Amino acid sequence: MNSKIILIIPLLSVIMLLYLIMAYGFNVNFELGSDPLFEMGLPSGASWSPTWSGIFILLGVITLFFELLKSTRTTTTSQIEHVLSIFVFVVGLMLFLFLERAGTSTFLIITLMALLDAGAGIFISISSARRDFTMG
């Protein structure tokens, strides 16, 4: 039962919630030009200086990968997850428009990842259903 709950919850909603907790609870600056968290030298001689914004975008991309893997399933729970993904996108868009600390490019990119997740999930489900229908 617990694994089904994890499969239904859109993981990008967790990233959005974590963003809001960090922005409001810990007063983290998510602007793209903010101060780096640390600096790390690379073998090429360049230095990598990630910010909170970059870290959250990286987490979002990794999460989006797992969401796309989840969207290849064609079960009833996956259909519920697609509807919840649309809901996450709509809520994310409203938060971006109406909350000051969510009005950053970082939050917009995470919100657009939720749109991509919802759209890809629906498209993959339709394609899979069409394939199953023609083969059956």
Backbone as ProteinMPNN parsed JSONL, in Angstrom:
{"seq_chain_A": "MNSKIILIIPLLSVIMLLYLIMAYGFNVNFELGSDPLFEMGLPSGASWSPTWSGIFILLGVITLFFELLKSTRTTTTSQIEHVLSIFVFVVGLMLFLFLERAGTSTFLIITLMALLDAGAGIFISISSARRDFTMG", "coords_chain_A": {"N_chain_A": [[0.819, -1.196, 0.0], [1.921, 1.291, 0.801], [3.868, 1.686, -1.184], [2.289, 2.201, -3.409], [1.227, 4.684, -2.782], [3.507, 6.266, -2.881], [4.051, 6.027, -5.596], [1.915, 7.409, -6.674], [2.097, 10.064, -5.816], [3.13, 13.101, -7.179], [6.472, 13.721, -7.67], [7.673, 16.167, -8.143], [6.144, 17.917, -6.726], [7.119, 17.635, -4.193], [9.635, 18.795, -4.48], [8.844, 21.427, -5.002], [7.566, 22.038, -2.582], [9.712, 21.782, -0.801], [11.281, 23.872, -1.787], [9.652, 26.083, -1.082], [9.688, 25.835, 1.709], [12.406, 26.266, 2.199], [12.648, 28.868, 1.178], [10.824, 30.438, 2.684], [11.042, 29.52, 5.35], [13.8, 29.388, 5.905], [14.817, 31.582, 4.72], [16.193, 31.565, 2.232], [17.927, 32.712, -0.628], [16.854, 32.538, -3.85], [17.453, 33.688, -6.241], [18.881, 33.875, -9.515], [21.436, 35.042, -9.719], [22.6, 34.866, -7.223], [24.77, 34.535, -4.285], [27.332, 32.028, -4.396], [27.183, 28.688, -2.988], [29.42, 27.119, -2.452], [32.734, 26.597, -3.75], [34.238, 24.682, -6.241], [37.035, 23.234, -7.633], [37.61, 22.132, -10.959], [38.888, 19.45, -13.041], [39.465, 20.587, -15.496], [40.349, 23.072, -14.965], [38.551, 25.05, -14.639], [36.206, 26.525, -12.326], [33.562, 25.33, -10.336], [30.732, 26.808, -9.111], [28.139, 26.394, -7.422], [24.798, 27.617, -6.803], [21.953, 28.022, -4.584], [19.8, 28.126, -6.28], [20.756, 26.816, -8.619], [21.207, 24.275, -7.524], [18.589, 23.477, -6.858], [17.398, 23.455, -9.397], [18.889, 21.417, -10.555], [18.095, 19.282, -8.862], [15.421, 19.258, -9.623], [15.588, 18.456, -12.337], [16.63, 15.865, -12.065], [14.551, 14.73, -10.6], [12.498, 15.022, -12.478], [13.34, 13.17, -14.391], [12.855, 10.732, -13.019], [10.112, 10.985, -12.736], [9.306, 10.835, -15.413], [10.017, 8.217, -15.92], [8.165, 6.974, -14.243], [5.854, 7.598, -15.612], [5.625, 5.838, -17.693], [4.187, 3.665, -16.982], [1.055, 1.955, -17.262], [-1.228, 1.901, -15.55], [-4.146, 2.128, -13.382], [-3.504, 3.699, -11.201], [-1.48, 5.23, -12.271], [-2.86, 6.914, -13.95], [-4.223, 8.49, -12.117], [-2.018, 9.723, -10.991], [-1.202, 11.294, -13.157], [-3.265, 13.173, -13.307], [-2.905, 14.401, -10.822], [-0.395, 15.493, -11.321], [-1.001, 17.476, -13.18], [-2.475, 19.098, -11.499], [-0.423, 19.849, -9.706], [1.142, 21.392, -11.437], [-0.674, 23.526, -12.0], [-1.078, 24.619, -9.425], [1.584, 25.304, -8.855], [1.998, 27.259, -10.83], [0.16, 29.202, -9.975], [1.295, 29.817, -7.478], [3.727, 30.886, -8.352], [2.804, 33.192, -9.609], [1.514, 34.606, -7.537], [2.859, 34.526, -5.04], [5.466, 36.209, -3.503], [8.115, 35.242, -2.955], [8.127, 32.968, -4.461], [8.216, 33.899, -6.951], [10.401, 33.583, -8.827], [12.901, 32.841, -11.328], [13.881, 30.3, -10.926], [11.802, 28.926, -9.547], [9.868, 29.097, -11.525], [11.028, 27.522, -13.541], [11.0, 25.006, -12.285], [8.251, 24.725, -12.069], [7.558, 24.618, -14.782], [8.767, 22.217, -15.353], [6.998, 20.553, -14.052], [4.794, 20.899, -15.721], [5.813, 19.741, -18.055], [6.124, 17.134, -17.105], [3.422, 16.432, -16.637], [2.313, 16.709, -19.233], [3.936, 14.916, -20.753], [3.396, 12.539, -19.398], [0.649, 12.153, -19.936], [0.706, 12.029, -22.741], [2.376, 9.771, -23.15], [0.795, 7.816, -21.92], [-1.47, 7.806, -23.605], [-0.274, 7.007, -26.012], [0.66, 4.458, -25.266], [-1.754, 3.193, -24.645], [-2.99, 3.239, -27.148], [-1.243, 1.596, -28.553], [-1.592, -0.804, -27.124], [-4.258, -1.229, -27.695], [-4.316, -1.632, -30.471], [-2.776, -3.924, -30.663], [-4.195, -5.758, -29.219]], "CA_chain_A": [[0.0, 0.0, 0.0], [2.774, 2.476, 0.858], [4.536, 1.899, -2.467], [1.32, 2.811, -4.322], [1.129, 6.099, -2.434], [4.712, 6.903, -3.408], [3.933, 6.072, -7.045], [0.869, 8.359, -7.058], [2.491, 11.438, -5.49], [4.089, 13.709, -8.106], [7.686, 14.046, -6.929], [7.988, 17.587, -8.291], [5.457, 18.641, -5.653], [8.04, 17.605, -3.051], [10.656, 19.802, -4.769], [8.203, 22.733, -4.807], [7.357, 22.221, -1.146], [11.035, 22.021, -0.227], [11.638, 25.233, -2.198], [8.902, 27.039, -0.253], [10.206, 25.737, 3.078], [13.706, 26.93, 2.221], [12.484, 30.298, 0.907], [10.118, 31.118, 3.772], [11.51, 29.101, 6.662], [15.229, 29.622, 6.098], [15.136, 32.834, 4.028], [17.185, 31.285, 1.196], [17.799, 33.526, -1.836], [16.845, 31.681, -5.026], [17.718, 34.448, -7.463], [19.911, 33.205, -10.301], [22.751, 35.632, -9.526], [22.922, 34.92, -5.79], [26.104, 34.071, -3.883], [27.498, 30.57, -4.466], [27.263, 27.944, -1.731], [30.817, 26.728, -2.323], [33.455, 26.595, -5.023], [34.966, 23.438, -6.408], [37.868, 23.214, -8.827], [37.411, 21.015, -11.874], [40.139, 19.072, -13.711], [39.71, 21.456, -16.651], [40.86, 24.349, -14.496], [37.41, 25.899, -14.316], [35.665, 26.282, -10.985], [32.11, 25.198, -10.283], [30.236, 27.55, -7.949], [26.68, 26.253, -7.441], [23.941, 28.407, -5.917], [20.742, 27.293, -4.218], [18.998, 28.053, -7.493], [21.291, 25.742, -9.445], [20.979, 22.991, -6.841], [17.179, 23.101, -6.994], [17.145, 23.101, -10.791], [19.478, 20.087, -10.704], [17.169, 18.344, -8.206], [14.227, 19.181, -10.465], [15.884, 17.648, -13.532], [16.735, 14.472, -11.618], [13.192, 14.322, -10.255], [11.752, 14.896, -13.732], [13.728, 11.891, -14.983], [12.108, 9.662, -12.345], [8.695, 11.162, -13.075], [9.095, 10.303, -16.763], [10.036, 6.755, -15.79], [6.878, 6.565, -13.663], [4.763, 7.82, -16.555], [5.548, 4.755, -18.681], [3.248, 2.642, -16.503], [-0.31, 2.16, -17.756], [-2.169, 1.388, -14.555], [-5.113, 3.109, -12.904], [-2.82, 4.652, -10.323], [-0.704, 6.175, -13.079], [-3.801, 7.934, -14.436], [-4.426, 9.402, -10.989], [-0.791, 10.507, -10.878], [-1.199, 12.307, -14.223], [-4.183, 14.24, -12.883], [-2.229, 15.125, -9.748], [0.689, 16.267, -11.925], [-1.624, 18.691, -13.722], [-2.789, 19.907, -10.323], [0.845, 20.413, -9.224], [1.497, 22.478, -12.351], [-1.58, 24.67, -11.805], [-0.753, 25.221, -8.129], [2.89, 25.926, -9.012], [1.82, 28.489, -11.609], [-0.496, 30.193, -9.097], [2.291, 30.246, -6.502], [4.671, 31.744, -9.065], [2.168, 34.477, -9.894], [0.95, 35.319, -6.39], [3.75, 34.568, -3.879], [6.66, 36.974, -3.849], [9.335, 34.419, -2.938], [8.026, 31.956, -5.513], [8.3, 34.611, -8.218], [11.775, 33.564, -9.337], [13.115, 31.98, -12.495], [14.072, 28.935, -10.433], [10.498, 28.317, -9.296], [9.204, 28.967, -12.819], [11.607, 26.359, -14.224], [10.461, 23.814, -11.616], [6.838, 24.661, -12.458], [7.515, 24.142, -16.16], [9.075, 20.784, -15.293], [5.734, 19.889, -13.7], [3.994, 20.887, -16.951], [6.41, 18.723, -18.917], [5.777, 15.847, -16.509], [2.004, 16.16, -16.887], [2.116, 16.512, -20.673], [4.59, 13.681, -21.183], [2.659, 11.42, -18.82], [-0.601, 11.951, -20.691], [1.078, 11.595, -24.089], [2.872, 8.39, -23.077], [-0.351, 6.949, -21.623], [-2.281, 7.685, -24.821], [0.486, 6.19, -26.967], [0.657, 3.077, -24.783], [-3.113, 2.662, -24.779], [-3.224, 3.039, -28.571], [-0.473, 0.409, -28.923], [-2.265, -1.96, -26.539], [-5.529, -1.413, -28.376], [-4.078, -2.204, -31.799], [-2.207, -5.26, -30.535], [-5.152, -6.637, -28.549]], "C_chain_A": [[0.861, 1.258, 0.0], [3.477, 2.744, -0.457], [3.586, 2.516, -3.478], [1.186, 4.304, -4.045], [2.33, 6.849, -2.993], [4.632, 7.025, -4.929], [2.9, 7.096, -7.504], [1.322, 9.801, -6.846], [3.463, 11.964, -6.539], [5.313, 14.22, -7.33], [8.08, 15.522, -7.06], [7.253, 18.435, -7.259], [6.332, 18.682, -4.404], [9.129, 18.665, -3.242], [10.078, 21.202, -4.551], [8.003, 23.036, -3.322], [8.678, 22.512, -0.439], [11.532, 23.429, -0.565], [10.957, 26.255, -1.288], [9.368, 27.018, 1.201], [11.542, 26.467, 3.187], [13.56, 28.446, 2.054], [11.858, 31.028, 2.091], [10.675, 30.772, 5.15], [12.956, 29.455, 6.949], [15.74, 30.848, 5.35], [16.244, 32.659, 2.982], [16.883, 32.145, -0.031], [17.925, 32.613, -3.057], [17.032, 32.451, -6.32], [18.899, 33.817, -8.19], [21.31, 33.786, -10.077], [23.201, 35.681, -8.082], [24.315, 34.354, -5.511], [26.192, 32.546, -3.939], [27.594, 29.948, -3.074], [28.698, 27.541, -1.423], [31.455, 26.805, -3.705], [34.291, 25.331, -5.086], [35.746, 23.495, -7.717], [37.61, 21.963, -9.652], [38.734, 20.681, -12.553], [40.477, 19.973, -14.903], [40.346, 22.78, -16.258], [39.757, 25.339, -14.165], [36.97, 25.617, -12.88], [34.149, 26.265, -11.068], [31.654, 25.841, -8.994], [28.711, 27.487, -7.923], [25.997, 27.178, -6.43], [22.763, 27.536, -5.518], [19.853, 27.116, -5.445], [19.46, 26.895, -8.376], [21.059, 24.371, -8.847], [19.526, 22.545, -7.012], [16.809, 22.772, -8.429], [17.709, 21.711, -11.078], [18.588, 19.02, -10.06], [15.897, 18.164, -9.041], [14.442, 18.323, -11.695], [15.972, 16.17, -13.165], [15.347, 13.921, -11.282], [12.348, 14.129, -11.504], [12.086, 13.587, -14.434], [12.934, 10.746, -14.36], [10.612, 9.769, -12.61], [8.404, 10.615, -14.469], [9.162, 8.783, -16.769], [8.703, 6.251, -15.236], [5.753, 6.668, -14.681], [4.658, 6.734, -17.612], [4.611, 3.636, -18.236], [1.847, 2.965, -17.017], [-1.319, 1.541, -16.799], [-3.144, 2.495, -14.167], [-4.443, 4.144, -12.015], [-1.99, 5.654, -11.12], [-1.614, 7.259, -13.66], [-4.099, 8.961, -13.344], [-3.206, 10.298, -10.83], [-0.71, 11.577, -11.948], [-2.113, 13.474, -13.87], [-3.548, 15.07, -11.773], [-1.067, 15.963, -10.28], [0.161, 17.556, -12.549], [-1.958, 19.64, -12.585], [-1.535, 20.582, -9.775], [1.284, 21.557, -10.13], [0.643, 23.711, -12.113], [-1.273, 25.375, -10.488], [0.6, 25.93, -8.207], [2.803, 27.236, -9.78], [1.164, 29.577, -10.769], [0.482, 30.699, -8.036], [3.298, 31.193, -7.136], [4.08, 33.138, -9.27], [1.838, 35.283, -8.64], [1.809, 35.329, -5.124], [5.062, 35.233, -4.28], [7.906, 36.1, -3.929], [9.3, 33.27, -3.942], [8.13, 32.598, -6.897], [9.716, 34.707, -8.749], [11.848, 32.663, -10.568], [13.274, 30.52, -12.077], [12.731, 28.247, -10.222], [9.725, 28.145, -10.602], [9.732, 27.746, -13.571], [11.084, 25.063, -13.6], [8.99, 23.628, -11.985], [6.701, 24.157, -13.891], [7.915, 22.675, -16.259], [7.825, 19.991, -14.935], [4.801, 19.834, -14.908], [4.514, 19.82, -17.906], [6.077, 17.325, -18.411], [4.327, 15.485, -16.825], [1.756, 15.871, -18.366], [2.714, 15.217, -21.172], [3.846, 12.466, -20.651], [1.387, 11.11, -19.587], [-0.289, 11.431, -22.092], [1.54, 10.141, -24.101], [1.726, 7.426, -22.799], [-1.225, 6.741, -22.855], [-1.579, 6.801, -25.848], [0.485, 4.723, -26.558], [-0.713, 2.442, -24.939], [-3.427, 2.375, -26.246], [-2.491, 1.785, -29.042], [-1.146, -0.849, -28.393], [-3.562, -2.261, -27.246], [-5.33, -2.057, -29.741], [-3.506, -3.614, -31.729], [-3.234, -6.25, -29.985], [-6.228, -7.038, -29.455]], "O_chain_A": [[0.562, 2.203, -0.73], [3.671, 3.903, -0.824], [4.025, 3.286, -4.333], [1.046, 5.098, -4.974], [2.183, 7.951, -3.522], [5.093, 8.017, -5.493], [3.001, 7.604, -8.621], [0.958, 10.676, -7.632], [4.506, 11.355, -6.775], [5.182, 15.059, -6.439], [8.749, 16.064, -6.18], [7.683, 19.546, -6.948], [6.292, 19.65, -3.645], [9.504, 19.351, -2.292], [10.743, 22.067, -3.981], [8.243, 24.155, -2.869], [8.747, 23.389, 0.422], [12.135, 24.097, 0.276], [11.601, 27.176, -0.786], [9.436, 28.062, 1.849], [11.781, 27.197, 4.148], [14.262, 29.216, 2.709], [12.306, 32.113, 2.46], [10.768, 31.639, 6.019], [13.312, 29.782, 8.081], [16.94, 31.125, 5.341], [17.128, 33.508, 2.863], [15.726, 32.289, -0.425], [18.966, 31.993, -3.274], [16.79, 31.907, -7.398], [19.812, 33.286, -7.557], [22.291, 33.06, -10.238], [24.093, 36.457, -7.741], [24.951, 33.771, -6.389], [25.243, 31.853, -3.574], [28.025, 30.59, -2.117], [29.14, 27.612, -0.277], [30.777, 27.052, -4.702], [34.962, 24.957, -4.124], [35.182, 23.771, -8.776], [37.416, 20.875, -9.11], [39.615, 21.536, -12.635], [41.644, 20.104, -15.273], [40.826, 23.523, -17.113], [39.993, 26.344, -13.494], [37.326, 24.591, -12.3], [33.536, 27.069, -11.769], [32.118, 25.482, -7.912], [28.052, 28.431, -8.359], [26.535, 27.478, -5.364], [22.59, 26.439, -6.049], [19.228, 26.07, -5.62], [18.646, 26.088, -8.826], [20.753, 23.416, -9.561], [19.262, 21.372, -7.278], [15.982, 21.891, -8.659], [17.073, 20.916, -11.77], [18.357, 17.967, -10.655], [15.365, 17.059, -9.15], [13.566, 17.54, -12.062], [15.443, 15.319, -13.881], [15.013, 12.791, -11.637], [11.568, 13.18, -11.586], [11.202, 12.958, -15.015], [12.403, 9.892, -15.071], [9.922, 8.753, -12.699], [7.362, 9.994, -14.682], [8.448, 8.131, -17.531], [8.174, 5.237, -15.691], [4.793, 5.9, -14.618], [3.684, 6.712, -18.365], [4.277, 2.755, -19.029], [1.503, 4.134, -17.185], [-2.165, 0.745, -17.208], [-2.988, 3.648, -14.57], [-4.776, 5.328, -12.069], [-1.815, 6.795, -10.693], [-1.183, 8.397, -13.841], [-4.213, 10.155, -13.619], [-3.338, 11.493, -10.566], [-0.201, 12.667, -11.686], [-1.768, 14.632, -14.109], [-3.64, 16.297, -11.78], [-0.784, 17.034, -9.743], [0.801, 18.603, -12.455], [-1.747, 20.848, -12.695], [-1.574, 21.76, -9.419], [1.751, 22.586, -9.641], [1.167, 24.822, -12.031], [-1.215, 26.604, -10.444], [0.749, 27.034, -7.685], [3.459, 28.214, -9.422], [1.56, 30.741, -10.837], [0.493, 31.891, -7.729], [3.681, 32.192, -6.528], [4.776, 34.143, -9.121], [1.878, 36.513, -8.67], [1.506, 36.088, -4.203], [5.683, 34.86, -5.276], [8.675, 36.212, -4.883], [10.333, 32.669, -4.236], [8.132, 31.893, -7.906], [10.183, 35.796, -9.085], [10.967, 31.837, -10.809], [12.85, 29.614, -12.794], [12.537, 27.115, -10.665], [9.006, 27.16, -10.771], [8.95, 27.013, -14.176], [10.76, 24.121, -14.323], [8.538, 22.502, -12.191], [5.817, 23.351, -14.18], [7.452, 21.966, -17.152], [7.612, 18.892, -15.447], [4.097, 18.843, -15.104], [3.73, 19.079, -18.498], [5.781, 16.431, -19.204], [4.041, 14.36, -17.233], [1.072, 14.907, -18.711], [2.075, 14.491, -21.933], [3.68, 11.475, -21.362], [1.081, 9.948, -19.858], [-0.939, 10.504, -22.574], [1.135, 9.367, -24.969], [1.681, 6.337, -23.372], [-1.671, 5.624, -23.12], [-2.207, 5.95, -26.478], [0.328, 3.842, -27.403], [-0.819, 1.278, -25.324], [-4.066, 1.369, -26.553], [-3.028, 1.003, -29.827], [-1.263, -1.844, -29.108], [-3.935, -3.426, -27.387], [-6.098, -2.939, -30.126], [-3.725, -4.417, -32.637], [-3.149, -7.448, -30.257], [-7.125, -7.781, -29.058]]}, "name": "protein", "num_of_chains": 1, "seq": "MNSKIILIIPLLSVIMLLYLIMAYGFNVNFELGSDPLFEMGLPSGASWSPTWSGIFILLGVITLFFELLKSTRTTTTSQIEHVLSIFVFVVGLMLFLFLERAGTSTFLIITLMALLDAGAGIFISISSARRDFTMG"}
